[in-house]
Each structure stands twice: as C-alpha cells, then as structure tokens.
mmCIF file of C-alpha atoms in Angstrom:
data_model
loop_
_atom_site.group_PDB
_atom_site.id
_atom_site.type_symbol
_atom_site.label_atom_id
_atom_site.label_comp_id
_atom_site.label_asym_id
_atom_site.label_seq_id
_atom_site.Cartn_x
_atom_site.Cartn_y
_atom_site.Cartn_z
ATOM 1 C CA MET A 1 -18.617 -7.356 -16.069
ATOM 2 C CA THR A 2 -15.965 -5.766 -13.906
ATOM 3 C CA MET A 3 -14.882 -5.739 -10.309
ATOM 4 C CA LYS A 4 -13.634 -2.980 -8.046
ATOM 5 C CA VAL A 5 -10.018 -3.525 -6.981
ATOM 6 C CA ASP A 6 -8.118 -1.763 -4.203
ATOM 7 C CA VAL A 7 -4.466 -2.539 -3.444
ATOM 8 C CA VAL A 8 -3.170 -0.866 -0.293
ATOM 9 C CA SER A 9 -0.034 -1.114 1.814
ATOM 10 C CA THR A 10 0.539 0.014 5.363
ATOM 11 C CA GLU A 11 2.055 3.210 3.914
ATOM 12 C CA ARG A 12 -0.392 4.187 1.156
ATOM 13 C CA ALA A 13 -2.830 3.177 -1.566
ATOM 14 C CA LEU A 14 -0.920 1.515 -4.437
ATOM 15 C CA TRP A 15 -3.653 1.020 -7.043
ATOM 16 C CA ASN A 16 -7.437 1.185 -7.352
ATOM 17 C CA GLY A 17 -9.869 0.924 -10.201
ATOM 18 C CA GLU A 18 -12.041 -1.405 -12.234
ATOM 19 C CA ALA A 19 -10.533 -4.659 -13.484
ATOM 20 C CA SER A 20 -11.590 -7.722 -15.435
ATOM 21 C CA SER A 21 -9.191 -10.083 -13.627
ATOM 22 C CA VAL A 22 -6.701 -10.252 -10.774
ATOM 23 C CA VAL A 23 -4.114 -12.937 -9.959
ATOM 24 C CA VAL A 24 -2.561 -13.002 -6.478
ATOM 25 C CA PRO A 25 0.199 -15.189 -4.996
ATOM 26 C CA ALA A 26 -1.858 -17.013 -2.350
ATOM 27 C CA ALA A 27 -0.113 -19.189 0.227
ATOM 28 C CA ASN A 28 -1.170 -22.416 -1.556
ATOM 29 C CA GLY A 29 -0.521 -21.204 -5.115
ATOM 30 C CA ASP A 30 -1.639 -18.460 -7.472
ATOM 31 C CA LEU A 31 -5.311 -17.508 -7.130
ATOM 32 C CA GLY A 32 -7.122 -16.148 -10.186
ATOM 33 C CA ILE A 33 -10.058 -13.865 -9.488
ATOM 34 C CA LEU A 34 -12.776 -13.103 -12.030
ATOM 35 C CA THR A 35 -16.165 -11.426 -11.648
ATOM 36 C CA GLY A 36 -18.736 -13.537 -9.846
ATOM 37 C CA ARG A 37 -16.091 -15.243 -7.654
ATOM 38 C CA GLU A 38 -17.331 -16.772 -4.435
ATOM 39 C CA PRO A 39 -16.187 -14.839 -1.334
ATOM 40 C CA VAL A 40 -12.679 -15.752 -0.218
ATOM 41 C CA LEU A 41 -10.058 -14.563 2.248
ATOM 42 C CA ALA A 42 -6.492 -15.745 1.596
ATOM 43 C CA VAL A 43 -3.011 -15.115 2.981
ATOM 44 C CA LEU A 44 -0.435 -14.015 0.402
ATOM 45 C CA ARG A 45 3.115 -15.302 -0.032
ATOM 46 C CA PRO A 46 5.939 -13.344 -1.675
ATOM 47 C CA GLY A 47 5.237 -12.882 -5.370
ATOM 48 C CA THR A 48 3.451 -10.590 -7.791
ATOM 49 C CA VAL A 49 -0.128 -9.335 -7.960
ATOM 50 C CA ARG A 50 -1.215 -9.093 -11.610
ATOM 51 C CA ILE A 51 -4.175 -6.864 -12.486
ATOM 52 C CA THR A 52 -5.904 -6.606 -15.854
ATOM 53 C CA PRO A 53 -7.660 -3.228 -15.734
ATOM 54 C CA VAL A 54 -10.731 -2.488 -17.822
ATOM 55 C CA SER A 55 -8.724 0.225 -19.585
ATOM 56 C CA GLY A 56 -5.009 0.791 -19.753
ATOM 57 C CA SER A 57 -2.022 -1.508 -19.516
ATOM 58 C CA PRO A 58 -1.847 -4.550 -17.239
ATOM 59 C CA VAL A 59 -0.368 -3.773 -13.820
ATOM 60 C CA THR A 60 1.992 -5.762 -11.589
ATOM 61 C CA ILE A 61 2.798 -5.131 -7.934
ATOM 62 C CA ASP A 62 5.496 -7.091 -6.101
ATOM 63 C CA VAL A 63 4.453 -8.234 -2.631
ATOM 64 C CA ALA A 64 6.237 -9.696 0.376
ATOM 65 C CA GLU A 65 3.198 -10.612 2.477
ATOM 66 C CA GLY A 66 -0.396 -9.638 3.095
ATOM 67 C CA PHE A 67 -3.895 -10.918 2.378
ATOM 68 C CA VAL A 68 -6.672 -10.681 -0.195
ATOM 69 C CA SER A 69 -10.396 -10.399 0.420
ATOM 70 C CA VAL A 70 -13.004 -10.989 -2.294
ATOM 71 C CA ASP A 71 -16.710 -10.298 -1.767
ATOM 72 C CA GLN A 72 -19.387 -9.400 -4.327
ATOM 73 C CA ASP A 73 -16.978 -8.308 -7.071
ATOM 74 C CA VAL A 74 -14.934 -6.187 -4.662
ATOM 75 C CA VAL A 75 -11.280 -7.260 -4.351
ATOM 76 C CA THR A 76 -9.154 -5.786 -1.575
ATOM 77 C CA VAL A 77 -5.451 -6.615 -1.420
ATOM 78 C CA VAL A 78 -3.743 -5.510 1.807
ATOM 79 C CA LEU A 79 0.057 -5.625 1.788
ATOM 80 C CA GLU A 80 2.618 -5.267 4.534
ATOM 81 C CA SER A 81 4.685 -3.466 1.896
ATOM 82 C CA GLY A 82 4.596 -3.222 -1.880
ATOM 83 C CA HIS A 83 6.426 -1.633 -4.765
ATOM 84 C CA GLU A 84 4.919 0.904 -7.099
ATOM 85 C CA PRO A 85 2.802 -0.646 -9.842
ATOM 86 C CA ALA A 86 4.483 -1.333 -13.172
ATOM 87 C CA ALA A 87 3.116 -2.252 -16.578
ATOM 88 C CA LEU A 88 3.609 -5.912 -17.434
ATOM 89 C CA GLY A 89 6.693 -6.539 -19.518
ATOM 90 C CA ARG A 90 8.619 -3.559 -18.220
ATOM 91 C CA ASP A 91 11.823 -3.989 -16.236
ATOM 92 C CA LYS A 92 11.326 -3.528 -12.526
ATOM 93 C CA ASN A 93 13.986 -1.434 -10.789
#
C-alpha cells in the first residue's frame, strides 16, 4: 500500500509522489506516517522531513516551520519555506 504525498512551500511545490512512509518533525517530536494512519493535523518544528518513495532514493527536505495534514492516505506538508529535496546520505549545501 502507498500514500500520496505533496510537499509545498509558499514559493513552489517541492516534492510529490507515492511513498511508503513519511517522517515529519512535529512540535512534540518526530511523527512517523504509514498507510492507514488515522487523520491528523500537526504543527511542524524546525527539522527534516524524510520521505521513502515507492521508487527511487529516499528524500529529505529541511524545514523551518509549517504543518502536516494526513487524511485517507493523503499526506500534505505545507512549509513556510523549504530547501530543495536531497537524497538521504548526501551532503546538504
């Protein structure tokens, strides 16, 4: 099973696609999201969104603030600002 993931900033779309898992830096600690997750709306703290896409390399996006919405295997991450996605393990410039 997969979920649809959209990561957007106020400037542009940063990433979208199908993923098997997403981890976001929620205000009260990291929040792991898998398919079948109950609906949730959470405020994000500074940190890194980690996405495991169905195909391709894992993706990370640094965030300063924003929120995440999860409903029926649709994950929407809205960021005040964000850096371009990078593959996990690569140096971030």
